[in-house]
Structure formats: C-alpha cells, structure tokens
Amino acid sequence: MGAQATLSREQLLRLMQLVDAVASRRGLDRDSVIAFLEDAAAAGMNRPSYKSVTQFAAGMRAIRLRRNDTLGTPLFRDPAWDMLLDLMVADDEVRSVSVSGLCHASGVPTTTALRHFERLETLGLLARTPDPRDKRRFWVKGTPGTLERVREIVARLQAEA
C-alpha cells in the first residue's frame, strides 16, 4: 500500500477485530498491540514471527538443559528464566502448565524450583490458579505483559544468532 492508500470501513473493522483478538490472547490493551504493530512496521517487518520465536526458545531451552549433562556438572542453571521460557512456549502452543510441570522444566531439584517459582510469583511475573478438577494441582500462566516481554527478549537473541 502506498502513502495515499485508504482502508474501507470493513477493512478497519477487521483490523480492530484482529487487534482485540491479539490483545485478549496476550493480556494486553489495544494501545499496546497497536504500538507493537507500529514498531514492527517501522522495523520493516523484519521481526521474527511468533512461531519462529517459539521454536527458537524451545531449542534454546533444550540446549541450556543439555549443557550440564554434557559437561557432567551443574554449573549452568537459570531456573527462573527456564520457567519463563517454558511458559512462553506453552502459551504459544496453547498448552496448560502445572506448578509441578514448571518445576520439572526448570531443570533443578523441586525445592530449588519452588523457591524460584515463589519469587517469580511474588514479583508478579506469573500467577497460579487452582485446577477445579484436582484440588492438589495448580495451573500457571505468565501475567499480562510478562510473556510478551520474554518473547521480545528471545526475538532479540534470535536476531543476534
């Protein structure tokens, strides 16, 4: 579209529906979604797609977890970051994550993982909700904006790779 192009009423309505859908899915407001789209357009649409960012994050996480196994020593651990990566990938795959599943994804002993989980929760980066079918289980999600910021970090890492 050139600088003189205009959108029909139907096209504008469709765009607003898309903005609302993205805002709802990502826990953002309309202005944040529009700002993201403006930034992407200004960058020449060179940003990686969410799907490729998700695949990159999953691969990066797998490599991070294998480092210690390969070296035979637990030198490299960042459980909080691994938890956020796992939540981002799960969100993009529309997959639920339990507290125990998130602890397992961190790659550290459960007691250590729970300390990191509680810190992330205290900082407001994630939230848990009880499973209505199983009183022993809680589901975890990133709070609004958290996973979007994680995606931005991963996209920057991917662009530099």
PDB file of C-alpha atoms in Angstrom:
ATOM      1  CA  MET A   1       0.000   0.000   0.000  1.00  0.00           C
ATOM      2  CA  GLY A   2       1.255   3.438  -0.816  1.00  0.00           C
ATOM      3  CA  ALA A   3       1.122   6.505   1.401  1.00  0.00           C
ATOM      4  CA  GLN A   4      -2.165   7.558  -0.249  1.00  0.00           C
ATOM      5  CA  ALA A   5      -3.936   4.241   0.368  1.00  0.00           C
ATOM      6  CA  THR A   6      -7.083   4.240   2.476  1.00  0.00           C
ATOM      7  CA  LEU A   7      -8.863   1.380   4.135  1.00  0.00           C
ATOM      8  CA  SER A   8     -12.514   0.577   3.710  1.00  0.00           C
ATOM      9  CA  ARG A   9     -14.821   0.508   6.720  1.00  0.00           C
ATOM     10  CA  GLU A  10     -14.854  -3.315   6.529  1.00  0.00           C
ATOM     11  CA  GLN A  11     -11.066  -3.479   6.487  1.00  0.00           C
ATOM     12  CA  LEU A  12     -10.837  -1.166   9.519  1.00  0.00           C
ATOM     13  CA  LEU A  13     -13.396  -3.264  11.395  1.00  0.00           C
ATOM     14  CA  ARG A  14     -11.465  -6.432  10.535  1.00  0.00           C
ATOM     15  CA  LEU A  15      -8.217  -4.842  11.753  1.00  0.00           C
ATOM     16  CA  MET A  16      -9.832  -3.818  15.035  1.00  0.00           C
ATOM     17  CA  GLN A  17     -11.177  -7.347  15.496  1.00  0.00           C
ATOM     18  CA  LEU A  18      -7.651  -8.686  14.992  1.00  0.00           C
ATOM     19  CA  VAL A  19      -6.217  -6.147  17.437  1.00  0.00           C
ATOM     20  CA  ASP A  20      -8.870  -7.107  20.009  1.00  0.00           C
ATOM     21  CA  ALA A  21      -8.161 -10.811  19.491  1.00  0.00           C
ATOM     22  CA  VAL A  22      -4.398 -10.324  19.961  1.00  0.00           C
ATOM     23  CA  ALA A  23      -4.977  -8.075  22.982  1.00  0.00           C
ATOM     24  CA  SER A  24      -7.247 -10.660  24.577  1.00  0.00           C
ATOM     25  CA  ARG A  25      -4.891 -13.587  23.886  1.00  0.00           C
ATOM     26  CA  ARG A  26      -1.792 -11.763  25.134  1.00  0.00           C
ATOM     27  CA  GLY A  27      -3.438  -9.969  28.077  1.00  0.00           C
ATOM     28  CA  LEU A  28      -2.640  -6.566  26.613  1.00  0.00           C
ATOM     29  CA  ASP A  29      -4.676  -3.483  25.882  1.00  0.00           C
ATOM     30  CA  ARG A  30      -5.423  -2.252  22.333  1.00  0.00           C
ATOM     31  CA  ASP A  31      -2.839   0.531  22.541  1.00  0.00           C
ATOM     32  CA  SER A  32      -0.055  -1.932  23.401  1.00  0.00           C
ATOM     33  CA  VAL A  33      -0.966  -4.161  20.457  1.00  0.00           C
ATOM     34  CA  ILE A  34      -1.131  -1.181  18.093  1.00  0.00           C
ATOM     35  CA  ALA A  35       2.237   0.089  19.381  1.00  0.00           C
ATOM     36  CA  PHE A  36       3.739  -3.359  18.762  1.00  0.00           C
ATOM     37  CA  LEU A  37       2.373  -3.345  15.203  1.00  0.00           C
ATOM     38  CA  GLU A  38       3.686   0.170  14.599  1.00  0.00           C
ATOM     39  CA  ASP A  39       7.146  -0.868  15.826  1.00  0.00           C
ATOM     40  CA  ALA A  40       7.070  -3.941  13.600  1.00  0.00           C
ATOM     41  CA  ALA A  41       6.084  -1.849  10.582  1.00  0.00           C
ATOM     42  CA  ALA A  42       8.807   0.706  11.362  1.00  0.00           C
ATOM     43  CA  ALA A  43      11.350  -2.101  11.530  1.00  0.00           C
ATOM     44  CA  GLY A  44      10.388  -3.100   8.001  1.00  0.00           C
ATOM     45  CA  MET A  45       8.529  -6.182   9.191  1.00  0.00           C
ATOM     46  CA  ASN A  46      11.860  -7.879   9.836  1.00  0.00           C
ATOM     47  CA  ARG A  47      10.807  -9.217  13.226  1.00  0.00           C
ATOM     48  CA  PRO A  48      10.659 -12.982  13.537  1.00  0.00           C
ATOM     49  CA  SER A  49       7.188 -14.486  13.664  1.00  0.00           C
ATOM     50  CA  TYR A  50       5.869 -15.763  16.998  1.00  0.00           C
ATOM     51  CA  LYS A  51       6.105 -19.294  15.683  1.00  0.00           C
ATOM     52  CA  SER A  52       9.785 -18.972  14.817  1.00  0.00           C
ATOM     53  CA  VAL A  53      10.476 -17.212  18.120  1.00  0.00           C
ATOM     54  CA  THR A  54       8.724 -20.065  19.940  1.00  0.00           C
ATOM     55  CA  GLN A  55      10.749 -22.674  18.071  1.00  0.00           C
ATOM     56  CA  PHE A  56      13.948 -20.754  18.799  1.00  0.00           C
ATOM     57  CA  ALA A  57      13.035 -20.507  22.522  1.00  0.00           C
ATOM     58  CA  ALA A  58      12.280 -24.234  22.723  1.00  0.00           C
ATOM     59  CA  GLY A  59      15.598 -25.049  21.053  1.00  0.00           C
ATOM     60  CA  MET A  60      17.475 -22.593  23.242  1.00  0.00           C
ATOM     61  CA  ARG A  61      15.911 -24.130  26.364  1.00  0.00           C
ATOM     62  CA  ALA A  62      16.807 -27.653  25.261  1.00  0.00           C
ATOM     63  CA  ILE A  63      20.423 -26.625  24.676  1.00  0.00           C
ATOM     64  CA  ARG A  64      20.543 -24.856  28.049  1.00  0.00           C
ATOM     65  CA  LEU A  65      19.366 -28.000  29.837  1.00  0.00           C
ATOM     66  CA  ARG A  66      21.852 -30.240  27.982  1.00  0.00           C
ATOM     67  CA  ARG A  67      24.881 -28.077  28.827  1.00  0.00           C
ATOM     68  CA  ASN A  68      25.152 -29.510  32.314  1.00  0.00           C
ATOM     69  CA  ASP A  69      24.638 -33.079  31.148  1.00  0.00           C
ATOM     70  CA  THR A  70      27.317 -32.657  28.502  1.00  0.00           C
ATOM     71  CA  LEU A  71      29.839 -31.172  30.917  1.00  0.00           C
ATOM     72  CA  GLY A  72      28.850 -33.551  33.723  1.00  0.00           C
ATOM     73  CA  THR A  73      28.412 -30.763  36.246  1.00  0.00           C
ATOM     74  CA  PRO A  74      25.533 -28.463  37.211  1.00  0.00           C
ATOM     75  CA  LEU A  75      27.436 -25.238  36.547  1.00  0.00           C
ATOM     76  CA  PHE A  76      24.856 -23.552  34.367  1.00  0.00           C
ATOM     77  CA  ARG A  77      21.382 -23.074  35.771  1.00  0.00           C
ATOM     78  CA  ASP A  78      18.911 -20.265  35.437  1.00  0.00           C
ATOM     79  CA  PRO A  79      15.702 -21.893  36.663  1.00  0.00           C
ATOM     80  CA  ALA A  80      13.611 -18.726  36.680  1.00  0.00           C
ATOM     81  CA  TRP A  81      14.471 -17.974  33.039  1.00  0.00           C
ATOM     82  CA  ASP A  82      13.859 -21.593  32.034  1.00  0.00           C
ATOM     83  CA  MET A  83      10.442 -21.420  33.707  1.00  0.00           C
ATOM     84  CA  LEU A  84       9.547 -18.252  31.804  1.00  0.00           C
ATOM     85  CA  LEU A  85      10.720 -19.813  28.540  1.00  0.00           C
ATOM     86  CA  ASP A  86       8.614 -22.894  29.222  1.00  0.00           C
ATOM     87  CA  LEU A  87       5.547 -20.738  29.954  1.00  0.00           C
ATOM     88  CA  MET A  88       6.088 -18.764  26.750  1.00  0.00           C
ATOM     89  CA  VAL A  89       6.366 -21.903  24.619  1.00  0.00           C
ATOM     90  CA  ALA A  90       3.347 -23.459  26.351  1.00  0.00           C
ATOM     91  CA  ASP A  91       1.320 -20.278  25.797  1.00  0.00           C
ATOM     92  CA  ASP A  92       2.130 -20.266  22.090  1.00  0.00           C
ATOM     93  CA  GLU A  93       1.290 -23.966  21.865  1.00  0.00           C
ATOM     94  CA  VAL A  94      -1.954 -23.358  23.830  1.00  0.00           C
ATOM     95  CA  ARG A  95      -0.816 -25.898  26.401  1.00  0.00           C
ATOM     96  CA  SER A  96      -1.502 -25.761  30.144  1.00  0.00           C
ATOM     97  CA  VAL A  97       1.379 -25.944  32.608  1.00  0.00           C
ATOM     98  CA  SER A  98       1.100 -27.152  36.192  1.00  0.00           C
ATOM     99  CA  VAL A  99       3.335 -25.999  39.036  1.00  0.00           C
ATOM    100  CA  SER A 100       4.999 -29.415  39.126  1.00  0.00           C
ATOM    101  CA  GLY A 101       5.479 -29.380  35.351  1.00  0.00           C
ATOM    102  CA  LEU A 102       7.059 -25.947  35.555  1.00  0.00           C
ATOM    103  CA  CYS A 103       9.358 -27.114  38.349  1.00  0.00           C
ATOM    104  CA  HIS A 104      10.428 -30.046  36.183  1.00  0.00           C
ATOM    105  CA  ALA A 105      11.043 -27.696  33.228  1.00  0.00           C
ATOM    106  CA  SER A 106      13.434 -25.645  35.356  1.00  0.00           C
ATOM    107  CA  GLY A 107      15.962 -28.476  35.422  1.00  0.00           C
ATOM    108  CA  VAL A 108      16.740 -28.110  39.132  1.00  0.00           C
ATOM    109  CA  PRO A 109      15.586 -30.027  42.225  1.00  0.00           C
ATOM    110  CA  THR A 110      11.951 -29.393  43.166  1.00  0.00           C
ATOM    111  CA  THR A 111      12.757 -27.460  46.358  1.00  0.00           C
ATOM    112  CA  THR A 112      15.044 -25.106  44.424  1.00  0.00           C
ATOM    113  CA  ALA A 113      12.491 -24.781  41.628  1.00  0.00           C
ATOM    114  CA  LEU A 114       9.722 -23.928  44.108  1.00  0.00           C
ATOM    115  CA  ARG A 115      11.860 -21.132  45.606  1.00  0.00           C
ATOM    116  CA  HIS A 116      12.297 -19.660  42.113  1.00  0.00           C
ATOM    117  CA  PHE A 117       8.616 -20.170  41.332  1.00  0.00           C
ATOM    118  CA  GLU A 118       7.595 -18.319  44.502  1.00  0.00           C
ATOM    119  CA  ARG A 119       9.970 -15.457  43.696  1.00  0.00           C
ATOM    120  CA  LEU A 120       8.534 -15.133  40.171  1.00  0.00           C
ATOM    121  CA  GLU A 121       5.048 -15.163  41.688  1.00  0.00           C
ATOM    122  CA  THR A 122       5.982 -12.539  44.310  1.00  0.00           C
ATOM    123  CA  LEU A 123       7.427 -10.331  41.567  1.00  0.00           C
ATOM    124  CA  GLY A 124       4.125 -10.609  39.702  1.00  0.00           C
ATOM    125  CA  LEU A 125       5.615 -12.356  36.665  1.00  0.00           C
ATOM    126  CA  LEU A 126       3.399 -15.421  36.908  1.00  0.00           C
ATOM    127  CA  ALA A 127       0.188 -16.476  38.578  1.00  0.00           C
ATOM    128  CA  ARG A 128      -1.326 -19.783  39.573  1.00  0.00           C
ATOM    129  CA  THR A 129      -4.941 -20.853  39.590  1.00  0.00           C
ATOM    130  CA  PRO A 130      -6.390 -23.982  41.192  1.00  0.00           C
ATOM    131  CA  ASP A 131      -7.439 -26.869  38.994  1.00  0.00           C
ATOM    132  CA  PRO A 132     -11.198 -27.235  39.573  1.00  0.00           C
ATOM    133  CA  ARG A 133     -10.987 -30.998  38.879  1.00  0.00           C
ATOM    134  CA  ASP A 134      -7.999 -31.779  41.093  1.00  0.00           C
ATOM    135  CA  LYS A 135      -7.576 -29.807  44.317  1.00  0.00           C
ATOM    136  CA  ARG A 136      -3.916 -30.833  44.541  1.00  0.00           C
ATOM    137  CA  ARG A 137      -2.943 -29.227  41.223  1.00  0.00           C
ATOM    138  CA  PHE A 138      -2.437 -25.587  40.240  1.00  0.00           C
ATOM    139  CA  TRP A 139      -2.105 -24.196  36.717  1.00  0.00           C
ATOM    140  CA  VAL A 140       0.456 -21.499  35.974  1.00  0.00           C
ATOM    141  CA  LYS A 141       0.401 -18.661  33.436  1.00  0.00           C
ATOM    142  CA  GLY A 142       2.545 -15.637  32.839  1.00  0.00           C
ATOM    143  CA  THR A 143       0.878 -12.442  33.996  1.00  0.00           C
ATOM    144  CA  PRO A 144      -0.269  -9.928  31.350  1.00  0.00           C
ATOM    145  CA  GLY A 145       2.726  -8.484  29.588  1.00  0.00           C
ATOM    146  CA  THR A 146       5.292 -10.892  31.085  1.00  0.00           C
ATOM    147  CA  LEU A 147       5.291 -13.405  28.239  1.00  0.00           C
ATOM    148  CA  GLU A 148       5.281 -10.608  25.658  1.00  0.00           C
ATOM    149  CA  ARG A 149       8.461  -9.206  27.246  1.00  0.00           C
ATOM    150  CA  VAL A 150      10.011 -12.701  27.272  1.00  0.00           C
ATOM    151  CA  ARG A 151       9.121 -13.033  23.554  1.00  0.00           C
ATOM    152  CA  GLU A 152      10.806  -9.696  22.846  1.00  0.00           C
ATOM    153  CA  ILE A 153      13.999 -10.829  24.615  1.00  0.00           C
ATOM    154  CA  VAL A 154      14.010 -14.151  22.738  1.00  0.00           C
ATOM    155  CA  ALA A 155      13.355 -12.368  19.431  1.00  0.00           C
ATOM    156  CA  ARG A 156      16.365 -10.116  20.088  1.00  0.00           C
ATOM    157  CA  LEU A 157      18.517 -13.151  20.910  1.00  0.00           C
ATOM    158  CA  GLN A 158      17.279 -14.867  17.755  1.00  0.00           C
ATOM    159  CA  ALA A 159      18.061 -11.804  15.634  1.00  0.00           C
ATOM    160  CA  GLU A 160      21.617 -11.760  17.012  1.00  0.00           C
ATOM    161  CA  ALA A 161      22.132 -15.501  16.488  1.00  0.00           C
TER     162      ALA A 161
END
